C-alpha positions in Angstrom: 0.0 0.0 0.0 1.3 3.5 -0.8 2.5 5.7 2.0 0.0 8.4 2.8 1.6 11.9 2.9 0.1 14.4 5.3 -1.9 17.2 3.5 -0.1 20.5 3.2 -2.8 22.4 5.0 -2.1 23.3 8.6 -5.3 22.7 10.6 -7.8 22.6 7.9 -7.9 21.5 4.2 -7.5 24.1 1.5 -10.5 25.1 -0.5 -11.4 22.1 -2.5 -13.4 21.1 -5.5 -16.1 18.7 -4.4 -17.7 15.8 -6.2 -20.6 13.5 -5.2 -21.0 9.9 -6.4 -24.5 8.8 -5.4 -27.0 11.6 -5.1 -29.0 9.9 -2.4 -30.2 11.7 0.8 -26.7 12.2 2.3 -24.3 13.2 -0.5 -25.9 16.4 -1.7 -26.5 17.6 1.9 -22.8 17.1 2.8 -21.7 18.8 -0.4 -24.0 21.8 0.3 -22.6 22.0 3.8 -19.0 22.0 2.4 -20.1 24.7 0.0 -21.2 26.9 2.9 -17.7 26.4 4.3 -16.1 27.7 1.1 -15.5 24.6 -0.9 -16.8 24.3 -4.5 -19.1 21.5 -5.6 -18.3 20.8 -9.3 -19.9 17.5 -10.2 -22.5 15.0 -9.0 -23.7 11.6 -10.3 -27.1 10.1 -9.8 -29.4 7.8 -11.7 -32.9 7.9 -10.3 -35.4 10.7 -10.8 -35.3 11.4 -7.0 -31.5 11.7 -7.1 -31.7 14.1 -10.0 -34.2 16.2 -8.1 -32.2 16.2 -4.9 -29.1 17.3 -6.8 -30.9 20.1 -8.5 -32.4 21.4 -5.2 -29.4 21.2 -3.0 -26.6 21.7 -5.6 -28.2 24.0 -8.2 -26.1 24.5 -11.4 -23.7 21.6 -10.5 -23.5 19.3 -13.5 -24.8 15.8 -13.4 -22.1 13.5 -14.9 -21.0 9.8 -14.7 -19.0 8.7 -11.7 -15.7 8.6 -13.5 -16.2 12.2 -14.6 -16.9 13.2 -11.0 -13.5 11.9 -10.0 -11.8 13.6 -12.9 -13.2 17.0 -11.8 -13.0 16.9 -8.0 -10.2 17.1 -5.4 -12.6 15.7 -2.7 -15.0 13.0 -3.7 -18.0 11.9 -1.5 -18.9 8.3 -2.1 -22.5 8.2 -0.8 -23.9 5.0 -2.0 -25.6 2.1 0.0 -23.2 0.0 2.1 -23.5 -3.1 0.0 -22.6 -1.2 -3.2 -19.6 0.6 -1.8 -16.9 -2.1 -2.2 -17.8 -2.8 -5.8 -17.9 0.9 -6.7 -14.5 1.5 -5.2 -13.0 -1.5 -7.0 -14.6 -0.4 -10.3 -13.3 3.1 -10.0 -9.8 1.9 -9.2 -9.7 -0.7 -11.9 -10.7 1.8 -14.6 -8.0 4.3 -13.6 -10.5 6.9 -12.4 -8.8 7.5 -9.1 -6.1 10.2 -9.1 -3.1 10.3 -6.7 -3.6 12.8 -3.9 -7.4 12.8 -4.3 -9.4 12.8 -1.0 -11.9 9.9 -1.2 -14.6 10.0 1.5 -17.3 7.5 2.1 -20.2 8.0 4.6 -20.9 4.4 5.5 -21.3 3.7 9.2 -20.4 0.0 8.7 -17.0 0.4 7.1 -13.8 2.1 8.0 -11.1 2.9 5.5 -10.2 -0.7 4.5 -13.0 -0.7 2.0 -11.2 2.0 0.2 -8.0 0.0 -0.2 -8.2 -0.4 -4.0 -8.4 3.3 -4.3 -5.7 3.9 -1.7 -3.3 1.7 -3.7 -4.0 4.0 -6.6 -2.9 7.0 -4.6 -6.1 8.2 -3.1 -6.3 9.6 0.5 -9.0 7.5 2.3 -11.4 8.9 4.9 -14.6 7.4 6.5 -16.9 10.2 7.8 -20.3 8.9 8.9 -22.8 11.5 10.1 -24.8 10.0 13.0 -28.1 11.5 11.7 -31.1 10.5 9.7 -31.5 12.4 6.4 -34.6 13.6 4.6 -33.0 14.5 1.3 -34.0 18.2 1.7 -32.3 21.4 2.7 -33.2 20.9 6.3 -30.5 18.3 6.5 -27.8 20.9 6.1 -29.1 22.8 9.1 -29.3 19.6 11.2 -25.6 18.9 10.6 -24.9 21.7 13.2 -23.7 19.7 16.3 -24.2 16.3 14.6 -21.6 13.7 15.6 -19.6 12.1 12.9 -17.9 8.7 13.2 -14.4 9.4 11.9 -11.9 6.8 10.8 -8.8 7.6 8.8 -5.0 6.9 8.7 -3.3 8.8 11.5 -1.6 11.2 9.0 -5.0 12.2 7.7 -6.8 12.5 11.0 -6.4 16.3 11.2 -7.8 16.8 7.8 -10.8 14.4 8.5 -11.7 16.2 11.7 -11.3 19.6 10.0 -13.8 18.6 7.2 -16.3 17.5 9.8 -16.0 20.7 11.8 -16.4 22.7 8.6 -19.7 20.9 7.9 -20.9 21.9 11.4 -20.3 18.5 12.9 -18.5 17.1 15.9 -15.8 14.5 15.1 -15.8 11.2 17.1 -12.9 8.9 16.5 -13.9 5.3 15.8 -11.2 2.6 15.4 -11.4 0.5 12.2 -12.2 -2.7 14.1 -15.0 -1.0 16.0 -17.0 0.3 13.0 -19.5 -2.6 12.8 -20.2 -2.4 16.6 -20.5 1.4 16.3 -23.0 1.1 13.4 -25.0 -1.6 15.2 -25.4 0.7 18.2 -26.7 3.5 16.0 -29.1 1.1 14.2 -30.6 -0.1 17.6 -31.0 3.5 18.8 -32.3 5.2 15.6 -33.7 2.7 13.2 -35.5 0.6 15.8 -36.8 3.8 17.4 -38.7 4.7 14.2 -40.2 1.2 14.1 -41.3 1.4 17.8 -42.8 4.9 17.4 -44.6 4.0 14.2 -46.0 0.8 15.8 -47.1 2.8 18.9 -48.9 5.3 16.7 -50.8 2.5 14.9 -51.9 0.9 18.2 -53.1 4.3 19.6 -55.1 4.9 16.4 -56.6 1.4 16.8 -57.5 2.4 20.4 -59.4 5.4 19.1 -56.8 8.2 19.7 -57.4 10.9 17.1 -53.9 12.4 17.3 -51.4 9.8 18.2 -48.5 12.0 17.3 -49.6 14.8 19.6 -50.1 12.3 22.4 -46.7 10.6 22.0 -44.6 13.8 21.3 -44.3 15.0 24.9 -44.1 11.5 26.3 -41.4 10.3 24.0 -39.5 13.5 24.2 -39.3 13.3 28.0 -38.4 9.6 27.8 -35.6 10.2 25.4 -34.2 13.1 27.4 -34.4 11.1 30.6 -32.7 8.1 29.0 -29.8 10.2 27.6 -29.3 11.8 31.0 -29.8 8.8 33.2 -29.6 5.6 31.2 -31.3 2.6 32.8 -32.3 4.7 35.8 -34.9 6.3 33.6 -36.8 3.0 33.1 -40.5 3.3 34.1 -43.6 1.4 33.3 -45.1 -2.0 34.2 -42.1 -4.1 33.2 -39.7 -2.1 35.4 -42.2 -2.1 38.2 -42.9 -5.9 37.9 -46.6 -5.5 37.2 -47.0 -9.0 35.7 -50.8 -8.7 35.5 -50.6 -5.5 33.4 -48.0 -7.1 31.1 -50.3 -10.1 30.7 -53.2 -7.9 29.8 -51.0 -6.0 27.2 -50.1 -9.3 25.5 -53.7 -10.5 25.4 -54.8 -7.2 23.8 -52.0 -7.2 21.3 -52.9 -10.8 20.3 -56.5 -9.7 19.7 -55.8 -6.4 17.8 -52.2 -6.5 16.5 -50.7 -10.0 16.6 -47.8 -8.9 14.4 -46.7 -6.7 17.4 -46.5 -9.5 20.0 -43.0 -10.8 19.2 -41.5 -7.3 19.4 -43.3 -6.5 22.6 -42.1 -9.7 24.2 -38.5 -9.2 23.1 -38.4 -5.6 24.4 -40.2 -6.6 27.6 -37.7 -9.3 28.3 -34.7 -7.1 27.6 -36.2 -4.3 29.8 -36.8 -6.8 32.6 -33.3 -8.0 32.5 -31.9 -4.5 32.6 -34.2 -3.3 35.3 -33.3 -6.3 37.4 -29.6 -5.9 36.9 -29.8 -2.2 37.9 -31.9 -2.9 41.0 -35.1 -1.2 39.7 -37.1 -4.5 39.5 -37.4 -6.4 42.7 -36.4 -10.1 42.4 -39.6 -11.3 44.1 -41.7 -9.4 41.4 -39.4 -10.4 38.6 -40.2 -14.1 39.0 -43.9 -13.7 38.1 -43.1 -11.2 35.4 -40.6 -13.4 33.6 -43.0 -16.3 34.0 -45.7 -14.4 32.1 -43.2 -13.4 29.4 -41.9 -17.0 29.1 -45.3 -18.6 29.0 -46.5 -16.2 26.3 -44.0 -17.4 23.7 -43.4 -15.5 20.4 -45.9 -17.3 18.1 -49.7 -17.0 17.9 -51.6 -18.3 20.8 -53.2 -17.0 24.0 -52.0 -15.6 27.3 -52.9 -17.9 30.2 -56.4 -17.1 31.4 -57.2 -15.0 28.3 -59.9 -15.9 25.7 -58.8 -17.3 22.4 -57.6 -14.5 20.2 -58.5 -14.5 16.5 -55.7 -14.9 14.0 -54.7 -12.1 11.6 -57.1 -11.2 8.9 -55.9 -13.0 5.7 -57.3 -10.1 3.6 -55.4 -7.4 5.5 -52.6 -5.7 3.7 -49.2 -6.9 4.6 -46.2 -4.9 5.6 -43.6 -5.1 2.9 -39.9 -4.4 3.5 -39.0 -0.8 3.6 -36.3 0.8 1.5 -34.3 3.9 1.1 -31.2 5.3 -0.4 -28.2 6.8 1.2 
């Protein structure tokens, strides 16, 4: 592998021409933030109609060109494609000679460090992994949200100052992540952010089923307080029937979910068991109450059936619409 010389800039990179390969939700927003810091977007690639619209809205007058042409025009290239496409993209660009020596090549995947960029590094590129720990909408609001956003930063030691400087210029806060820790780091964020969306959406559906007219308005203050308390106090913020050991209430919850939303039972049980374990370990759940609670959770199982003592619950409506897999672009 080629030696990686330090950039000549002192504490921040020089004004750079910026290119984006993959005009999903992330790339155009980061390029727009870099533009506000004085860098100059010069090229962007995108295929779908949505990508073309995003590029036009966030990077007006920046030409849409093929990926190889983006690399030919830019000093700093943002590779903002889905995780599973990243390795193939990098190999393809390196194999076709598109990578220029001394070019900063930045990917935004949370899963990978800089090793995924090795084919480009061998061609002389300077590899950086800058992952913004934020969800993106694909609109201009993302640029504002970058203020104070943490970035998971991985780079060779000699490029660390440049990597951190770029993050700061985008308004973010750099957080150093070792190459070997990237998958664990990304899993932690997925648990906290992606699963949170699933839980909130499921909670709103159940409230609507219960007759609540404005589930979002009801949940907003509650979830806001819960998140704030959790960030401040961790497990000490646990409340509710599981943390209290109210086995009867939990059994009633399971029975109602089996009647009205059987697809939610497995998730409820998994989270209740995890919550009980954490509450017990931190002294919030009394051992004498935990026994009955865990018995209810164990007896309930994950499949269709009934909670002990509850009437038979009808199975899911075979004519009801299913929930297909979600999708999205980077």
